[in-house]
Coordinates of C-alpha atoms and ligand atoms in Angstrom, one line a residue:
M1 CA 86.4 55.4 54.5
S2 CA 89.3 53.5 56.1
S3 CA 89.6 53.4 59.7
G4 CA 92.1 50.6 60.0
R5 CA 89.7 48.4 61.9
T6 CA 88.3 46.4 59.1
D7 CA 87.7 43.3 61.3
N8 CA 84.7 45.2 62.8
P9 CA 82.0 46.2 60.3
A10 CA 81.0 49.0 62.7
A11 CA 84.2 50.6 61.9
E12 CA 83.0 51.3 58.3
R13 CA 79.5 52.5 59.4
V14 CA 79.4 56.2 60.3
A15 CA 76.7 57.0 62.9
V16 CA 75.2 60.5 63.1
I17 CA 73.4 61.3 66.4
T18 CA 71.3 64.5 66.6
G19 CA 71.2 66.1 70.0
G20 CA 74.4 64.1 70.5
A21 CA 75.9 66.8 72.9
S22 CA 73.8 65.7 75.9
G23 CA 71.7 63.2 77.7
I24 CA 70.4 60.3 75.7
G25 CA 72.0 61.5 72.3
L26 CA 75.5 61.5 74.1
G27 CA 74.7 58.1 75.7
A28 CA 74.1 56.6 72.3
A29 CA 77.1 58.3 70.9
R30 CA 79.3 56.6 73.7
H31 CA 77.8 53.3 73.1
L32 CA 78.0 53.5 69.3
A33 CA 81.8 54.7 69.6
A34 CA 82.5 51.9 71.9
A35 CA 81.0 49.4 69.4
G36 CA 83.5 50.8 66.9
H37 CA 81.4 53.3 64.8
P38 CA 82.9 56.6 63.8
V39 CA 80.3 59.1 65.1
A40 CA 79.2 62.6 64.2
L41 CA 77.4 64.7 66.7
L42 CA 74.8 67.3 65.5
D43 CA 73.5 69.7 68.0
L44 CA 72.2 73.2 68.6
D45 CA 74.6 73.9 71.4
G46 CA 77.8 74.6 69.6
D47 CA 79.9 74.7 72.8
A48 CA 78.4 71.6 74.2
V49 CA 78.9 69.5 71.1
H50 CA 82.6 70.3 70.7
R51 CA 83.2 69.5 74.5
A52 CA 81.3 66.3 74.1
A53 CA 83.3 65.3 70.9
A54 CA 86.7 66.2 72.7
D55 CA 85.7 63.9 75.5
L56 CA 84.8 61.1 73.2
R57 CA 88.0 61.6 71.3
D58 CA 89.8 61.3 74.7
D59 CA 88.2 57.8 75.1
G60 CA 89.7 56.9 71.6
A61 CA 86.6 57.5 69.4
T62 CA 86.6 58.9 65.8
V63 CA 84.4 61.9 66.1
S64 CA 83.1 64.9 64.1
A65 CA 81.0 67.7 65.6
H66 CA 78.6 70.2 64.1
E67 CA 76.5 73.1 65.4
V68 CA 73.1 72.3 63.7
D69 CA 69.6 73.3 64.2
V70 CA 67.4 70.3 63.2
V71 CA 64.6 72.6 62.2
D72 CA 67.0 74.2 59.6
R73 CA 67.3 71.7 56.7
A74 CA 70.2 73.7 55.1
S75 CA 72.2 73.5 58.3
I76 CA 71.8 69.7 58.6
D77 CA 72.7 69.3 54.8
T78 CA 75.7 71.4 55.3
A79 CA 76.8 69.4 58.3
L80 CA 76.3 66.0 56.6
D81 CA 78.5 67.1 53.7
K82 CA 81.2 67.9 56.1
V83 CA 80.6 64.5 57.8
R84 CA 80.7 62.6 54.5
G85 CA 84.0 64.5 53.7
E86 CA 85.5 63.7 57.1
L87 CA 84.3 60.2 58.0
G88 CA 82.5 58.7 54.9
P89 CA 78.8 58.1 54.0
V90 CA 76.1 57.8 56.7
S91 CA 75.1 54.4 57.8
V92 CA 73.3 55.0 60.9
V93 CA 71.2 57.9 62.3
V94 CA 69.9 58.4 65.9
T95 CA 67.6 61.2 66.2
S96 CA 67.6 62.4 69.8
A97 CA 67.5 66.2 69.4
G98 CA 64.3 67.3 71.0
I99 CA 62.6 69.7 73.4
E100 CA 60.0 69.3 76.1
A101 CA 57.4 71.5 77.7
S102 CA 54.7 71.2 80.3
A103 CA 51.4 73.0 80.5
P104 CA 47.7 72.3 81.1
F105 CA 46.0 71.9 77.7
V106 CA 44.0 75.1 77.9
D107 CA 47.3 77.2 78.4
I108 CA 49.1 75.7 75.4
T109 CA 49.6 78.5 72.9
A110 CA 49.6 78.0 69.2
E111 CA 53.2 79.2 69.1
D112 CA 54.2 76.5 71.9
W113 CA 52.2 73.8 69.9
E114 CA 54.1 74.7 66.7
R115 CA 57.6 74.9 68.3
L116 CA 57.2 71.4 69.9
L117 CA 55.9 69.8 66.6
T118 CA 58.6 71.6 64.6
V119 CA 61.6 70.6 66.7
N120 CA 60.5 67.0 67.7
L121 CA 58.7 65.9 64.7
T122 CA 59.7 68.0 61.6
G123 CA 63.4 68.1 62.9
T124 CA 63.2 64.1 63.0
F125 CA 61.9 64.2 59.4
H126 CA 64.8 66.4 58.2
S127 CA 67.5 64.5 60.0
I128 CA 66.4 61.3 58.5
Q129 CA 65.7 62.5 54.9
A130 CA 69.0 64.3 54.7
A131 CA 70.9 61.1 55.6
V132 CA 68.9 58.2 54.0
P133 CA 70.3 58.4 50.4
D134 CA 73.7 57.2 51.6
M135 CA 71.9 54.2 53.2
L136 CA 69.9 53.6 50.0
E137 CA 73.1 53.6 48.1
A138 CA 74.7 51.2 50.3
A139 CA 71.5 49.0 50.7
W140 CA 72.4 48.9 54.5
G141 CA 71.2 51.2 57.3
R142 CA 70.0 51.7 60.7
I143 CA 67.5 54.5 61.8
I144 CA 66.6 54.9 65.5
T145 CA 64.1 57.6 66.6
I146 CA 63.9 58.8 70.2
S147 CA 60.1 59.3 70.8
S148 CA 58.7 59.1 74.4
M149 CA 56.6 56.7 76.6
S150 CA 54.3 59.7 77.0
A151 CA 53.1 59.1 73.4
Q152 CA 52.2 55.5 74.3
S153 CA 50.7 56.1 77.8
G154 CA 49.4 59.7 77.4
A155 CA 50.7 62.3 80.1
P156 CA 49.0 65.1 81.8
D157 CA 50.0 68.6 80.9
R158 CA 52.0 67.2 78.0
A159 CA 49.5 67.3 75.1
H160 CA 52.0 69.1 72.6
Y161 CA 54.9 67.0 73.6
A162 CA 53.1 63.7 73.6
A163 CA 51.5 64.6 70.3
S164 CA 54.9 65.4 68.7
K165 CA 56.3 61.9 70.0
G166 CA 53.3 60.1 68.8
G167 CA 54.2 61.6 65.3
V168 CA 57.8 60.3 65.7
I169 CA 56.3 56.8 66.3
A170 CA 54.2 57.0 63.4
L171 CA 57.0 58.3 61.1
T172 CA 59.1 55.3 62.3
K173 CA 56.5 52.8 61.4
A174 CA 55.7 54.3 57.9
L175 CA 59.5 54.4 57.1
A176 CA 60.0 50.8 58.3
F177 CA 57.5 49.6 55.7
E178 CA 59.2 51.7 53.0
L179 CA 62.9 51.3 53.9
S180 CA 63.2 47.8 55.4
P181 CA 63.0 46.1 51.8
K182 CA 66.0 48.3 50.9
G183 CA 68.2 47.1 53.7
I184 CA 67.4 49.7 56.3
T185 CA 65.9 49.0 59.7
V186 CA 63.7 51.6 61.3
N187 CA 63.0 51.5 65.1
T188 CA 62.0 53.8 67.7
I189 CA 62.8 54.0 71.4
P190 CA 60.1 55.6 73.6
P191 CA 62.1 56.1 77.0
S192 CA 60.4 56.5 80.3
I193 CA 62.1 59.1 82.6
I194 CA 65.9 59.1 81.8
V195 CA 68.0 61.1 84.1
T196 CA 69.6 63.7 81.7
P197 CA 69.8 67.6 81.9
M198 CA 66.3 67.7 80.4
A199 CA 65.0 65.6 83.2
E200 CA 67.1 67.5 85.8
N201 CA 65.5 70.7 84.7
S202 CA 62.1 69.3 85.2
V203 CA 63.0 68.4 88.7
K204 CA 64.2 71.9 89.3
E205 CA 61.0 73.3 88.0
G206 CA 59.0 71.1 90.2
T207 CA 57.3 69.2 87.4
L208 CA 59.1 65.8 88.0
D209 CA 59.8 63.8 91.2
L210 CA 62.4 61.1 90.6
G211 CA 61.5 59.3 93.9
A212 CA 57.9 59.0 92.7
V213 CA 59.2 57.7 89.2
A214 CA 61.3 54.9 90.9
G215 CA 58.2 54.0 93.0
M216 CA 56.2 53.6 89.7
T217 CA 58.8 51.8 87.8
P218 CA 59.1 48.0 88.3
V219 CA 62.9 48.0 88.4
R220 CA 62.6 50.7 91.1
R221 CA 64.7 53.4 89.3
A222 CA 64.7 56.0 86.6
G223 CA 66.7 55.3 83.5
T224 CA 70.0 56.4 82.4
P225 CA 71.5 57.4 79.0
D226 CA 73.6 54.3 79.1
D227 CA 70.3 52.3 79.3
V228 CA 69.1 53.9 76.0
G229 CA 72.6 54.0 74.5
A230 CA 73.2 50.3 75.0
T231 CA 69.9 49.6 73.2
C232 CA 70.9 51.9 70.4
A233 CA 74.2 50.2 69.9
F234 CA 72.3 46.7 69.8
L235 CA 69.8 47.9 67.3
C236 CA 72.7 49.1 65.0
S237 CA 74.3 45.8 65.2
D238 CA 74.0 43.1 62.4
G239 CA 72.4 40.9 64.8
A240 CA 69.3 43.2 65.0
G241 CA 68.8 43.0 61.3
F242 CA 65.4 41.3 61.6
I243 CA 64.0 44.0 64.0
T244 CA 62.3 46.7 62.2
G245 CA 59.2 49.0 62.7
Q246 CA 59.3 48.3 66.5
T247 CA 58.6 50.5 69.5
I248 CA 61.4 49.2 71.9
G249 CA 60.4 50.3 75.3
V250 CA 63.5 51.3 77.5
N251 CA 61.4 52.0 80.5
G252 CA 62.1 49.7 83.4
G253 CA 58.8 47.9 82.9
W254 CA 56.8 51.2 83.6
Y255 CA 54.6 50.8 80.4
L256 CA 54.0 47.2 79.3
Ligands
NAD301 P1 68.9 66.9 76.7 O1 68.2 68.3 76.8 O2 69.8 66.4 77.7 O3 69.5 66.8 75.4 C1 68.8 67.2 74.2 C2 69.9 67.8 73.1 O4 69.1 68.1 72.0 C3 70.6 69.1 73.7 O5 71.9 68.8 73.6 C4 70.0 70.1 72.9 O6 71.0 71.1 72.6 C5 69.6 69.4 71.5 N1 68.7 70.2 70.7 C6 67.5 70.7 71.2 N2 67.0 71.4 70.1 C7 67.7 71.1 69.1 C8 67.6 71.6 67.7 N3 66.6 72.3 67.3 N4 68.6 71.1 67.0 C9 69.6 70.4 67.3 N5 69.8 70.0 68.5 C10 68.8 70.4 69.4 O7 67.6 66.0 76.7 P2 67.6 64.2 76.6 O8 66.8 63.9 78.0 O9 68.7 63.7 76.4 O10 66.4 64.1 75.6 C11 66.6 63.7 74.3 C12 65.7 63.2 73.5 O11 64.9 62.1 74.4 C13 64.6 64.3 73.3 O12 63.9 64.0 72.1 C14 63.5 63.9 74.4 O13 62.2 64.4 74.1 C15 63.6 62.4 74.5 N6 63.1 61.9 75.8 C16 63.7 62.2 77.0 C17 63.2 61.6 78.2 C18 63.9 61.9 79.4 O14 63.3 61.5 80.6 N7 65.1 62.5 79.5 C19 62.1 60.8 78.2 C20 61.6 60.4 76.9 C21 62.0 61.0 75.7

């Protein structure tokens, strides 16, 4: 792929972001694009993903956008084939597509449990496995999974969500052992509360109080998609090549 920006290695490194239409994924896309990466947004919400891509293009980014369900491997494979055709092979994957739910443990149905595990954990597996052959071929890659602080600390009424994100952390560590010798770093970011549409929805439902969050957070505020996006961009840089298998808390000091 030639982008004309050969002085910046990021210009040759296509970044795929799942859940890239909103919140943390969109924040990651903004920061990766600002670092010079061509970015590909994959998201279940077709309208939102094309709107997000148009906004990023207005800011000068090279973007491709695809409606994808990360649970459906064929839809990821189809999208990545288009990404390879439009932008080139994939060098970076950020897996931010995810859903949350809240319920006392005794009320969690088998269907709820299955849905959380399938989207958050199996979707992460599919997204990484579909992209990794390009990184193996190039002997260079960066994989960042978005897990959750709730998997580190535990969280009431979130047994299914926390378990799905604990799986993401374990998957990340296992892949770091396997892929780092081949030039691919694999890290996870387990954010605390980040103000995104997902968090705003929990505020509306009455299951989240942002004032209380600020009070419990040493930096005295909730996080932003930019806080996570900036960390993603750093982890994708050449300077972060010795960081792998790590759980990088972006949480304002809430969980130490
Ligand atoms: P968000 O709802 O703003 O964005 C999530 C995006 O994922 C949406 O655009 C949605 O359409 C997409 N998505 C959902 N299911 C999908 C599927 N099956 N296939 C493809 N795309 C799908 O939420 P967010 O807050 O940006 O969350 C992003 C990630 O960060 C999630 O995995 C979430 O669990 C995690 N996280 C969020 C917070 C927080 O406080 N916001 C904290 C910790 C972890």
